[in-house]
GROMACS .gro file of C-alpha atoms in nm:
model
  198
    1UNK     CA    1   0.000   0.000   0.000
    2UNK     CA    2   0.142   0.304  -0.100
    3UNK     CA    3   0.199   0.614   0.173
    4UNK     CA    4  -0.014   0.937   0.078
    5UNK     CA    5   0.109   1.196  -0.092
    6UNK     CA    6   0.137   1.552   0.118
    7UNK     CA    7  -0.185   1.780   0.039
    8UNK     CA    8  -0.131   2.107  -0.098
    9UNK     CA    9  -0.290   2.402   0.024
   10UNK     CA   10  -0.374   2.741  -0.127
   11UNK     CA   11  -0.521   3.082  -0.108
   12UNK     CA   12  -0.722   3.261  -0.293
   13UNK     CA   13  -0.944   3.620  -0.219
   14UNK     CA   14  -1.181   3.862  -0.375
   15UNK     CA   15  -0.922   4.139  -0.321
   16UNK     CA   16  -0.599   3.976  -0.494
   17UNK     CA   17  -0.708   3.686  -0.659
   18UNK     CA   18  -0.504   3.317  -0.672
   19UNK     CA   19  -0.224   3.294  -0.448
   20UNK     CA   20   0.061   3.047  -0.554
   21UNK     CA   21   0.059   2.769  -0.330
   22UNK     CA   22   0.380   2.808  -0.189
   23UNK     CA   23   0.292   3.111  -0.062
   24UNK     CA   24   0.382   3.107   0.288
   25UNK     CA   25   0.141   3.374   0.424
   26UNK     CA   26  -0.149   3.554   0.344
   27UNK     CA   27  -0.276   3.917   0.390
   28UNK     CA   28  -0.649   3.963   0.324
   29UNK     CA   29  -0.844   4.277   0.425
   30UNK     CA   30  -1.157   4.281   0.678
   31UNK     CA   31  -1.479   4.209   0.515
   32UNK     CA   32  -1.313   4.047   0.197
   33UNK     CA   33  -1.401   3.708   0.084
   34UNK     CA   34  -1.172   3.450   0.062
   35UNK     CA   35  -1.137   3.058   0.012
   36UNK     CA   36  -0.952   2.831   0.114
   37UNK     CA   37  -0.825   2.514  -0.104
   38UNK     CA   38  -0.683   2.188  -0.008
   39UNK     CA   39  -0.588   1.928  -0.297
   40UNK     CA   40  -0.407   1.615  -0.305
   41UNK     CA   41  -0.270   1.400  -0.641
   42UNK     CA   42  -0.507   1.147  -0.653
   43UNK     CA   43  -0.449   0.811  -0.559
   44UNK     CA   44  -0.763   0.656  -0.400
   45UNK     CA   45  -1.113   0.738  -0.432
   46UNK     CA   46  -1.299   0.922  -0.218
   47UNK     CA   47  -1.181   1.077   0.135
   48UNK     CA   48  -1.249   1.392   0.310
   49UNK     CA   49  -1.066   1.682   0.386
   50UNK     CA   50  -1.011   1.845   0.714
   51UNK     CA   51  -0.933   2.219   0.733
   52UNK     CA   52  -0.784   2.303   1.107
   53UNK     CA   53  -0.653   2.600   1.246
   54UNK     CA   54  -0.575   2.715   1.666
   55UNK     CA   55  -0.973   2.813   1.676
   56UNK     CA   56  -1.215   2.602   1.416
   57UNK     CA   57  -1.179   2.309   1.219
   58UNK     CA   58  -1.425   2.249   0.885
   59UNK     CA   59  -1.500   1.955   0.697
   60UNK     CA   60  -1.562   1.851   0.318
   61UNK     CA   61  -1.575   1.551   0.097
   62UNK     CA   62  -1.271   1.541  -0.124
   63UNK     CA   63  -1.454   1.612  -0.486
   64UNK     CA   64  -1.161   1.493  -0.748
   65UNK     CA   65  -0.929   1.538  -0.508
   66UNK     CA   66  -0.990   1.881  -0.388
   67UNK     CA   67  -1.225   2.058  -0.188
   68UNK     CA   68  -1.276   2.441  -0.116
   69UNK     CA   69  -1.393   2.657   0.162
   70UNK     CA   70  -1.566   2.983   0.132
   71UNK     CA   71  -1.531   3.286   0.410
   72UNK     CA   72  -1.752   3.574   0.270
   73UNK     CA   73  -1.640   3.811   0.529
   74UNK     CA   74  -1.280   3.775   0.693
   75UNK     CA   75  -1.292   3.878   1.062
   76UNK     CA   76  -0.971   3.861   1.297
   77UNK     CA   77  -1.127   3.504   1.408
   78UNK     CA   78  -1.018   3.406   1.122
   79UNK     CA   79  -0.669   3.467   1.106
   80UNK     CA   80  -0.418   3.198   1.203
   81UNK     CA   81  -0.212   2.924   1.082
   82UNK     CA   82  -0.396   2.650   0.872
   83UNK     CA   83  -0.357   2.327   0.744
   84UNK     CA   84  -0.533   2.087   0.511
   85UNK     CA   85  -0.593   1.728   0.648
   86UNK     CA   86  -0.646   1.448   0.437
   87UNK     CA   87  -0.854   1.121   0.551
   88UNK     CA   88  -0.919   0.838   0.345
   89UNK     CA   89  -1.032   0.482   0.416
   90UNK     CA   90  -0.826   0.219   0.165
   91UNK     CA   91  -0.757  -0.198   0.232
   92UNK     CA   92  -0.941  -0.195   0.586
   93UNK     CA   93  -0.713   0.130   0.691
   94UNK     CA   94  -0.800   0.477   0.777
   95UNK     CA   95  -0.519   0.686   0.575
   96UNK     CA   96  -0.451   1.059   0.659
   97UNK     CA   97  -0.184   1.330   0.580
   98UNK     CA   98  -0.147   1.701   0.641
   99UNK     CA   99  -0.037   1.966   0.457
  100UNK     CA  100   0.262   2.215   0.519
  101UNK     CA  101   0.087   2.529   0.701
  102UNK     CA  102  -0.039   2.855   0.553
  103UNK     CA  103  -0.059   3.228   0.724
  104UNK     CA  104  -0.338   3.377   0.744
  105UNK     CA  105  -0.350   3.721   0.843
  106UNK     CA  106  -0.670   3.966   0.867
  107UNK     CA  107  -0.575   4.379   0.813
  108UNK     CA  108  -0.725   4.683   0.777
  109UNK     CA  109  -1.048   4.752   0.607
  110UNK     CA  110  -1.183   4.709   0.253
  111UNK     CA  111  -1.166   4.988   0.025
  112UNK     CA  112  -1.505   5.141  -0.051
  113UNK     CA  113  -1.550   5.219  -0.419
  114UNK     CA  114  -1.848   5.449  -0.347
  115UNK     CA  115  -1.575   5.802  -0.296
  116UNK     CA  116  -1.420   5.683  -0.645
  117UNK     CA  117  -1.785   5.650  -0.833
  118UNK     CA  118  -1.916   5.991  -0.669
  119UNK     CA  119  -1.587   6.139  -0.787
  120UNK     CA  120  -1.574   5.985  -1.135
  121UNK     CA  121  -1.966   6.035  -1.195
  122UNK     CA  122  -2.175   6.217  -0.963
  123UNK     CA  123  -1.977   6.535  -0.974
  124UNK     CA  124  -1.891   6.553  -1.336
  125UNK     CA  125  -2.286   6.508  -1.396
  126UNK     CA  126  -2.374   6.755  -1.139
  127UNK     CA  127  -2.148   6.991  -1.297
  128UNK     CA  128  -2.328   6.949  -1.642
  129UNK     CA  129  -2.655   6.998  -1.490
  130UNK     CA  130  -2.551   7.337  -1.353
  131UNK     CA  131  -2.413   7.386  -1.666
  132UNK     CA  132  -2.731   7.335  -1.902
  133UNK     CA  133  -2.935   7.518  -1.594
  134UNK     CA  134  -2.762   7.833  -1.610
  135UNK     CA  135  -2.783   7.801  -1.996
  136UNK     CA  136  -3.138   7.798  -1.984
  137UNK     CA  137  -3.193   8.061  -1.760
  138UNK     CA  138  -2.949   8.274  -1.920
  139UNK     CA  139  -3.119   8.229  -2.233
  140UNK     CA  140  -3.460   8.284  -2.086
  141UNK     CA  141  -3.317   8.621  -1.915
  142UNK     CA  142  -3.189   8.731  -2.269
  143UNK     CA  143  -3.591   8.672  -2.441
  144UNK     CA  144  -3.726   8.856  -2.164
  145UNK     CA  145  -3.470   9.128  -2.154
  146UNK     CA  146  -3.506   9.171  -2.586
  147UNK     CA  147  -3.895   9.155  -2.505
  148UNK     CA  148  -3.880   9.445  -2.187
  149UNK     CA  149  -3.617   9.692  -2.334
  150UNK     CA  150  -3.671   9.961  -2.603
  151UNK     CA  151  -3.517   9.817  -2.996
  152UNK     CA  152  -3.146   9.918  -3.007
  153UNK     CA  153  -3.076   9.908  -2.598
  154UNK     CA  154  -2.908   9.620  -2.387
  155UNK     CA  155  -2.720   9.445  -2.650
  156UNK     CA  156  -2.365   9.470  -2.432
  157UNK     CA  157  -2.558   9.286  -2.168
  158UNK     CA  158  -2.652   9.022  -2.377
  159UNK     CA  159  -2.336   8.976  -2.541
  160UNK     CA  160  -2.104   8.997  -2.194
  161UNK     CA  161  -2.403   8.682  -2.113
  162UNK     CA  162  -2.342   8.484  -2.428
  163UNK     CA  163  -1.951   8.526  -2.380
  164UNK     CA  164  -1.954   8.364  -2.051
  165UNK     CA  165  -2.178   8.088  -2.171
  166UNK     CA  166  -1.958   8.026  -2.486
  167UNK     CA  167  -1.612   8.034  -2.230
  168UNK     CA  168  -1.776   7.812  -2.022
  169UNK     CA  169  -1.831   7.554  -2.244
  170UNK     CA  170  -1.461   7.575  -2.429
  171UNK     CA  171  -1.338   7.539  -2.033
  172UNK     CA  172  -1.567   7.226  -2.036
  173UNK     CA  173  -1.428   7.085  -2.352
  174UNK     CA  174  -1.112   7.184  -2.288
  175UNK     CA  175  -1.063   7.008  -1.994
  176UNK     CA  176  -1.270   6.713  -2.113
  177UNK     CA  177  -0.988   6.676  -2.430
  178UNK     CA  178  -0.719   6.709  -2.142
  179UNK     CA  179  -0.823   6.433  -1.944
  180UNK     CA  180  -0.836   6.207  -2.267
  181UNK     CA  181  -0.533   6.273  -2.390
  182UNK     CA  182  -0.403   6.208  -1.990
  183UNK     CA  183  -0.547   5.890  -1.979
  184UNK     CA  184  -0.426   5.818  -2.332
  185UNK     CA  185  -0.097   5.888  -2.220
  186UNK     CA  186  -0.100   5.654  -1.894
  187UNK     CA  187  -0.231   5.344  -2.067
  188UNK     CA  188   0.047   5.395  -2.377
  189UNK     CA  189   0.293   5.404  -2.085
  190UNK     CA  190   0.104   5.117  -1.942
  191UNK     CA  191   0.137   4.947  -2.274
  192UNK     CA  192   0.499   5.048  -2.330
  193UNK     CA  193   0.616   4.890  -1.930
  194UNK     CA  194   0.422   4.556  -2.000
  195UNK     CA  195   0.608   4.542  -2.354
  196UNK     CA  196   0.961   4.600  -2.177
  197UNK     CA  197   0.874   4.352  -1.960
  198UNK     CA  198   0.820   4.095  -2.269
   0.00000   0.00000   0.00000
């Protein structure tokens, strides 16, 4: 009867994605979901796995050799040292072998995305809101003026009024063709890193 092989044991998390499996430890962020794997190189059918750390212990049947276990919100409980346990029963025996162990370690808090999608869409909106609102109501202003004054009085008014609207938009554009050509500029130097890298 041939002695088991060692399980392997892995990391992966919402935050960072797959870890390698020899990674040695872990850093996952409070409130991030994370699993952990266990996996062996099959040899018998069947078995179990046992996850066990200092504070729980969870069970699975081995499905082709592997099993996986889901946190959907890391706390500090769950931080420790963990290994993957294998069981199996073969010839009349009960089999087991352990993994090496893995790190764990809970930090910080979770980035919130909501400050990034009120900056990249709630304010530029608002902005162009304001910006068609004072349109209008300049425009309105300049009907009723034209209506209420006698012919040949008021045009400076109106034209010192259609200036700012017309500057206002060239700002807007302006800075709209800016940020493009920024952001066209970071992903060519994005581009060029990745390519010196190759």
């Amino acid at each position: 009867m041939d002695k088991l092989f060692q399980p392997n044991i892995s990391v992966s998390s919402s935050m960072y994605g797959v870890s390698g499996a020899q990674q040695q430890g872990f850093q996952v962020f409070r409130g991030s979901t994370f699993t952990i794997s266990c996996s062996i190189q099959p040899q018998y059918p069947g078995g179990s796995f046992l996850l066990s750390s200092s504070t729980h212990n969870y069970t699975q049947p081995a499905v082709n050799h592997s099993a996986h276990f889901l946190f959907p919100a890391a706390e500090p409980a769950h931080q420790g040292n963990y290994s993957c346990v294998y069981h199996v029963s073969a010839f009349s025996q009960d089999l087991s072998s352990e993994s090496r162990l893995l790190s764990v370690t809970v930090t910080g808090v979770r980035s919130d995305p909501e400050p990034f999608i009120i900056r990249a869409v709630v304010l530029p909106l608002t902005q162009l809101l304001v910006t068609i609102g004072l349109y209008f109501y300049c425009k309105s202003h300049c009907v009723l003026s034209c209506l209420s004054r006698p012919p040949g009085g008021g045009g400076r008014a109106d034209r010192r009024t259609l200036s700012w609207i017309m500057m206002t938009w060239v700002f807007l554009l302006k800075r709209k063709e800016l940020r493009e050509q920024s952001s066209s500029s970071k992903e060519l130097l994005s581009h060029t890193w990745v390519y010196q890298l190759l």
